[in-house]
Amino acid sequence: MESAAHARKTPLPGVGIRYDLDTGGGRHLSVVAHQDGRRILAVHDREDEDVCRESVSLDPPESAALAKLLTPDPVGHLHQHFEIDLVTEHIPVTKRSPYAGRTLGATQARTRTGASVVAVLRRTAAHPSPAPDFRFAIGDVLIVVGTREGVNAVADLIDEG
């Protein structure tokens, strides 16, 4: 059974917040999250946690990139057992589209392509799992999931009919 790691949080007035984590291997790490978005990642001395052995300063984009690398992929283990050949694309409904103003059901997208429209983004709202009577508007962005071939076919269908 995996042990849960718990970070301790310490406010640093005028600076930001310090997060401390002791690893299972006996290392003491800290991250100082500055108010301006910068981060400092530090490794402390095993004998004296007040002594910082090494630190790395990261700007906000670097912090975000590192966070993505450190965040476990919740479905990554699935790739170890079988290969999933699914893609997700954003497909816009333009004024050229023969389906602007028409319903999702009129496209017969899933029957014709095997791909699914799983959501529609409209201005500042999202419409998850749209029903067949959902009416498309110019500017909508369809979130489509399927094989590469199926998603490409939906793009062609929405664009050209």
C-alpha atoms as a PDB file:
ATOM      1  CA  MET A   1       0.000   0.000   0.000  1.00  0.00           C
ATOM      2  CA  GLU A   2       1.301   3.459  -0.900  1.00  0.00           C
ATOM      3  CA  SER A   3       1.921   5.905   1.906  1.00  0.00           C
ATOM      4  CA  ALA A   4       0.341   9.315   1.568  1.00  0.00           C
ATOM      5  CA  ALA A   5       2.718  12.268   1.358  1.00  0.00           C
ATOM      6  CA  HIS A   6       1.670  15.356   3.265  1.00  0.00           C
ATOM      7  CA  ALA A   7       3.127  18.786   2.671  1.00  0.00           C
ATOM      8  CA  ARG A   8       3.265  21.281   5.499  1.00  0.00           C
ATOM      9  CA  LYS A   9       2.277  24.863   4.687  1.00  0.00           C
ATOM     10  CA  THR A  10       3.901  27.909   6.282  1.00  0.00           C
ATOM     11  CA  PRO A  11       2.795  31.467   5.417  1.00  0.00           C
ATOM     12  CA  LEU A  12       5.692  33.836   4.686  1.00  0.00           C
ATOM     13  CA  PRO A  13       4.274  37.354   5.140  1.00  0.00           C
ATOM     14  CA  GLY A  14       5.239  39.647   2.295  1.00  0.00           C
ATOM     15  CA  VAL A  15       6.783  36.751   0.341  1.00  0.00           C
ATOM     16  CA  GLY A  16       4.252  33.964  -0.193  1.00  0.00           C
ATOM     17  CA  ILE A  17       3.955  30.421   1.167  1.00  0.00           C
ATOM     18  CA  ARG A  18       6.514  27.728   1.950  1.00  0.00           C
ATOM     19  CA  TYR A  19       5.549  24.079   1.480  1.00  0.00           C
ATOM     20  CA  ASP A  20       7.715  21.395   3.121  1.00  0.00           C
ATOM     21  CA  LEU A  21       7.721  17.696   2.305  1.00  0.00           C
ATOM     22  CA  ASP A  22       9.697  14.863   3.853  1.00  0.00           C
ATOM     23  CA  THR A  23      10.157  12.014   1.389  1.00  0.00           C
ATOM     24  CA  GLY A  24      10.061   8.320   2.187  1.00  0.00           C
ATOM     25  CA  GLY A  25      13.796   8.274   1.424  1.00  0.00           C
ATOM     26  CA  GLY A  26      14.501  10.712   4.243  1.00  0.00           C
ATOM     27  CA  ARG A  27      14.963  13.844   2.102  1.00  0.00           C
ATOM     28  CA  HIS A  28      13.523  17.214   3.092  1.00  0.00           C
ATOM     29  CA  LEU A  29      12.216  19.303   0.180  1.00  0.00           C
ATOM     30  CA  SER A  30      10.574  22.685   0.184  1.00  0.00           C
ATOM     31  CA  VAL A  31       8.906  24.925  -2.348  1.00  0.00           C
ATOM     32  CA  VAL A  32       8.611  28.646  -1.709  1.00  0.00           C
ATOM     33  CA  ALA A  33       5.684  29.978  -3.736  1.00  0.00           C
ATOM     34  CA  HIS A  34       6.269  33.707  -4.159  1.00  0.00           C
ATOM     35  CA  GLN A  35       3.328  36.083  -4.523  1.00  0.00           C
ATOM     36  CA  ASP A  36       4.545  37.065  -8.025  1.00  0.00           C
ATOM     37  CA  GLY A  37       4.294  33.454  -9.272  1.00  0.00           C
ATOM     38  CA  ARG A  38       7.984  32.504  -8.988  1.00  0.00           C
ATOM     39  CA  ARG A  39       8.849  29.282  -7.187  1.00  0.00           C
ATOM     40  CA  ILE A  40      12.021  28.128  -5.463  1.00  0.00           C
ATOM     41  CA  LEU A  41      12.537  24.396  -5.105  1.00  0.00           C
ATOM     42  CA  ALA A  42      15.018  23.541  -2.342  1.00  0.00           C
ATOM     43  CA  VAL A  43      16.709  20.381  -1.068  1.00  0.00           C
ATOM     44  CA  HIS A  44      17.721  20.548   2.576  1.00  0.00           C
ATOM     45  CA  ASP A  45      20.583  18.922   4.463  1.00  0.00           C
ATOM     46  CA  ARG A  46      19.609  15.571   5.996  1.00  0.00           C
ATOM     47  CA  GLU A  47      21.314  16.449   9.282  1.00  0.00           C
ATOM     48  CA  ASP A  48      19.992  20.017   9.611  1.00  0.00           C
ATOM     49  CA  GLU A  49      16.749  20.905   7.823  1.00  0.00           C
ATOM     50  CA  ASP A  50      17.524  24.606   8.227  1.00  0.00           C
ATOM     51  CA  VAL A  51      20.497  24.225   5.863  1.00  0.00           C
ATOM     52  CA  CYS A  52      19.567  24.394   2.199  1.00  0.00           C
ATOM     53  CA  ARG A  53      21.932  22.216   0.153  1.00  0.00           C
ATOM     54  CA  GLU A  54      20.652  23.295  -3.242  1.00  0.00           C
ATOM     55  CA  SER A  55      17.855  25.380  -4.721  1.00  0.00           C
ATOM     56  CA  VAL A  56      16.403  26.009  -8.144  1.00  0.00           C
ATOM     57  CA  SER A  57      14.495  29.178  -9.012  1.00  0.00           C
ATOM     58  CA  LEU A  58      11.617  28.698 -11.461  1.00  0.00           C
ATOM     59  CA  ASP A  59       9.535  31.318 -13.248  1.00  0.00           C
ATOM     60  CA  PRO A  60       5.763  30.656 -13.600  1.00  0.00           C
ATOM     61  CA  PRO A  61       5.964  28.847 -17.003  1.00  0.00           C
ATOM     62  CA  GLU A  62       8.835  26.676 -15.732  1.00  0.00           C
ATOM     63  CA  SER A  63       6.854  25.890 -12.569  1.00  0.00           C
ATOM     64  CA  ALA A  64       3.835  24.874 -14.661  1.00  0.00           C
ATOM     65  CA  ALA A  65       5.981  22.655 -16.902  1.00  0.00           C
ATOM     66  CA  LEU A  66       7.581  20.948 -13.895  1.00  0.00           C
ATOM     67  CA  ALA A  67       4.176  20.449 -12.257  1.00  0.00           C
ATOM     68  CA  LYS A  68       2.931  18.670 -15.380  1.00  0.00           C
ATOM     69  CA  LEU A  69       5.958  16.390 -15.310  1.00  0.00           C
ATOM     70  CA  LEU A  70       5.439  15.576 -11.633  1.00  0.00           C
ATOM     71  CA  THR A  71       1.662  15.080 -11.781  1.00  0.00           C
ATOM     72  CA  PRO A  72       0.749  11.415 -12.273  1.00  0.00           C
ATOM     73  CA  ASP A  73      -1.253  10.584 -15.394  1.00  0.00           C
ATOM     74  CA  PRO A  74      -4.533   9.108 -14.069  1.00  0.00           C
ATOM     75  CA  VAL A  75      -4.929   6.846 -17.124  1.00  0.00           C
ATOM     76  CA  GLY A  76      -1.246   6.269 -17.899  1.00  0.00           C
ATOM     77  CA  HIS A  77      -1.385   2.737 -16.536  1.00  0.00           C
ATOM     78  CA  LEU A  78      -3.925   1.827 -19.227  1.00  0.00           C
ATOM     79  CA  HIS A  79      -1.266   2.225 -21.913  1.00  0.00           C
ATOM     80  CA  GLN A  80       0.753  -0.532 -20.257  1.00  0.00           C
ATOM     81  CA  HIS A  81      -2.005  -3.068 -20.919  1.00  0.00           C
ATOM     82  CA  PHE A  82      -3.429  -2.042 -24.256  1.00  0.00           C
ATOM     83  CA  GLU A  83      -3.059   0.725 -26.742  1.00  0.00           C
ATOM     84  CA  ILE A  84      -5.855   3.282 -26.929  1.00  0.00           C
ATOM     85  CA  ASP A  85      -6.095   4.858 -30.350  1.00  0.00           C
ATOM     86  CA  LEU A  86      -8.312   7.805 -29.390  1.00  0.00           C
ATOM     87  CA  VAL A  87      -7.800  11.464 -30.112  1.00  0.00           C
ATOM     88  CA  THR A  88      -9.660  14.591 -29.042  1.00  0.00           C
ATOM     89  CA  GLU A  89     -10.061  17.586 -31.335  1.00  0.00           C
ATOM     90  CA  HIS A  90     -11.730  20.996 -31.194  1.00  0.00           C
ATOM     91  CA  ILE A  91     -13.744  21.513 -34.379  1.00  0.00           C
ATOM     92  CA  PRO A  92     -15.247  24.967 -35.043  1.00  0.00           C
ATOM     93  CA  VAL A  93     -18.661  25.548 -36.608  1.00  0.00           C
ATOM     94  CA  THR A  94     -18.013  28.312 -39.145  1.00  0.00           C
ATOM     95  CA  LYS A  95     -20.445  30.310 -41.238  1.00  0.00           C
ATOM     96  CA  ARG A  96     -19.526  27.988 -44.150  1.00  0.00           C
ATOM     97  CA  SER A  97     -20.738  24.935 -42.275  1.00  0.00           C
ATOM     98  CA  PRO A  98     -23.906  23.371 -43.624  1.00  0.00           C
ATOM     99  CA  TYR A  99     -24.742  22.443 -40.001  1.00  0.00           C
ATOM    100  CA  ALA A 100     -24.729  25.973 -38.553  1.00  0.00           C
ATOM    101  CA  GLY A 101     -28.242  26.392 -37.168  1.00  0.00           C
ATOM    102  CA  ARG A 102     -28.979  22.663 -37.455  1.00  0.00           C
ATOM    103  CA  THR A 103     -29.041  19.966 -34.803  1.00  0.00           C
ATOM    104  CA  LEU A 104     -26.395  17.462 -33.778  1.00  0.00           C
ATOM    105  CA  GLY A 105     -28.789  14.672 -34.769  1.00  0.00           C
ATOM    106  CA  ALA A 106     -28.962  16.035 -38.317  1.00  0.00           C
ATOM    107  CA  THR A 107     -25.240  15.385 -38.738  1.00  0.00           C
ATOM    108  CA  GLN A 108     -25.538  11.682 -37.883  1.00  0.00           C
ATOM    109  CA  ALA A 109     -21.870  12.142 -36.947  1.00  0.00           C
ATOM    110  CA  ARG A 110     -21.531   9.123 -34.698  1.00  0.00           C
ATOM    111  CA  THR A 111     -23.301   6.779 -37.130  1.00  0.00           C
ATOM    112  CA  ARG A 112     -21.381   8.107 -40.133  1.00  0.00           C
ATOM    113  CA  THR A 113     -17.914   8.429 -38.555  1.00  0.00           C
ATOM    114  CA  GLY A 114     -17.798   6.423 -35.323  1.00  0.00           C
ATOM    115  CA  ALA A 115     -16.581   9.540 -33.479  1.00  0.00           C
ATOM    116  CA  SER A 116     -18.583  11.310 -30.767  1.00  0.00           C
ATOM    117  CA  VAL A 117     -19.306  14.962 -30.074  1.00  0.00           C
ATOM    118  CA  VAL A 118     -18.796  14.934 -26.305  1.00  0.00           C
ATOM    119  CA  ALA A 119     -19.236  18.660 -25.645  1.00  0.00           C
ATOM    120  CA  VAL A 120     -19.911  21.974 -27.341  1.00  0.00           C
ATOM    121  CA  LEU A 121     -18.203  25.194 -26.252  1.00  0.00           C
ATOM    122  CA  ARG A 122     -20.254  28.317 -26.895  1.00  0.00           C
ATOM    123  CA  ARG A 123     -18.827  31.707 -25.946  1.00  0.00           C
ATOM    124  CA  THR A 124     -18.389  31.408 -22.176  1.00  0.00           C
ATOM    125  CA  ALA A 125     -20.452  28.251 -21.626  1.00  0.00           C
ATOM    126  CA  ALA A 126     -19.785  24.566 -22.071  1.00  0.00           C
ATOM    127  CA  HIS A 127     -22.508  22.087 -23.018  1.00  0.00           C
ATOM    128  CA  PRO A 128     -21.328  18.585 -22.068  1.00  0.00           C
ATOM    129  CA  SER A 129     -22.927  15.506 -23.637  1.00  0.00           C
ATOM    130  CA  PRO A 130     -25.169  17.387 -26.075  1.00  0.00           C
ATOM    131  CA  ALA A 131     -28.409  15.602 -27.003  1.00  0.00           C
ATOM    132  CA  PRO A 132     -29.360  14.975 -30.643  1.00  0.00           C
ATOM    133  CA  ASP A 133     -31.674  18.032 -30.550  1.00  0.00           C
ATOM    134  CA  PHE A 134     -28.805  20.382 -29.594  1.00  0.00           C
ATOM    135  CA  ARG A 135     -28.720  23.140 -32.233  1.00  0.00           C
ATOM    136  CA  PHE A 136     -25.307  24.348 -33.434  1.00  0.00           C
ATOM    137  CA  ALA A 137     -24.536  28.051 -33.784  1.00  0.00           C
ATOM    138  CA  ILE A 138     -21.815  29.789 -35.770  1.00  0.00           C
ATOM    139  CA  GLY A 139     -18.773  30.063 -33.510  1.00  0.00           C
ATOM    140  CA  ASP A 140     -19.490  26.891 -31.536  1.00  0.00           C
ATOM    141  CA  VAL A 141     -16.514  24.618 -30.970  1.00  0.00           C
ATOM    142  CA  LEU A 142     -17.262  20.907 -30.940  1.00  0.00           C
ATOM    143  CA  ILE A 143     -15.172  18.642 -28.723  1.00  0.00           C
ATOM    144  CA  VAL A 144     -14.938  15.387 -30.657  1.00  0.00           C
ATOM    145  CA  VAL A 145     -13.443  12.083 -29.466  1.00  0.00           C
ATOM    146  CA  GLY A 146     -12.695   9.090 -31.653  1.00  0.00           C
ATOM    147  CA  THR A 147     -10.072   7.507 -33.838  1.00  0.00           C
ATOM    148  CA  ARG A 148      -7.950   9.846 -35.936  1.00  0.00           C
ATOM    149  CA  GLU A 149      -9.922   8.814 -39.029  1.00  0.00           C
ATOM    150  CA  GLY A 150     -13.290   9.303 -37.308  1.00  0.00           C
ATOM    151  CA  VAL A 151     -12.402  12.728 -35.904  1.00  0.00           C
ATOM    152  CA  ASN A 152     -11.086  13.852 -39.303  1.00  0.00           C
ATOM    153  CA  ALA A 153     -14.344  12.657 -40.870  1.00  0.00           C
ATOM    154  CA  VAL A 154     -16.363  14.719 -38.368  1.00  0.00           C
ATOM    155  CA  ALA A 155     -14.236  17.770 -39.189  1.00  0.00           C
ATOM    156  CA  ASP A 156     -14.925  17.270 -42.906  1.00  0.00           C
ATOM    157  CA  LEU A 157     -18.624  16.690 -42.226  1.00  0.00           C
ATOM    158  CA  ILE A 158     -19.022  19.843 -40.127  1.00  0.00           C
ATOM    159  CA  ASP A 159     -16.984  21.902 -42.572  1.00  0.00           C
ATOM    160  CA  GLU A 160     -18.313  20.605 -45.892  1.00  0.00           C
ATOM    161  CA  GLY A 161     -21.400  18.473 -45.220  1.00  0.00           C
END
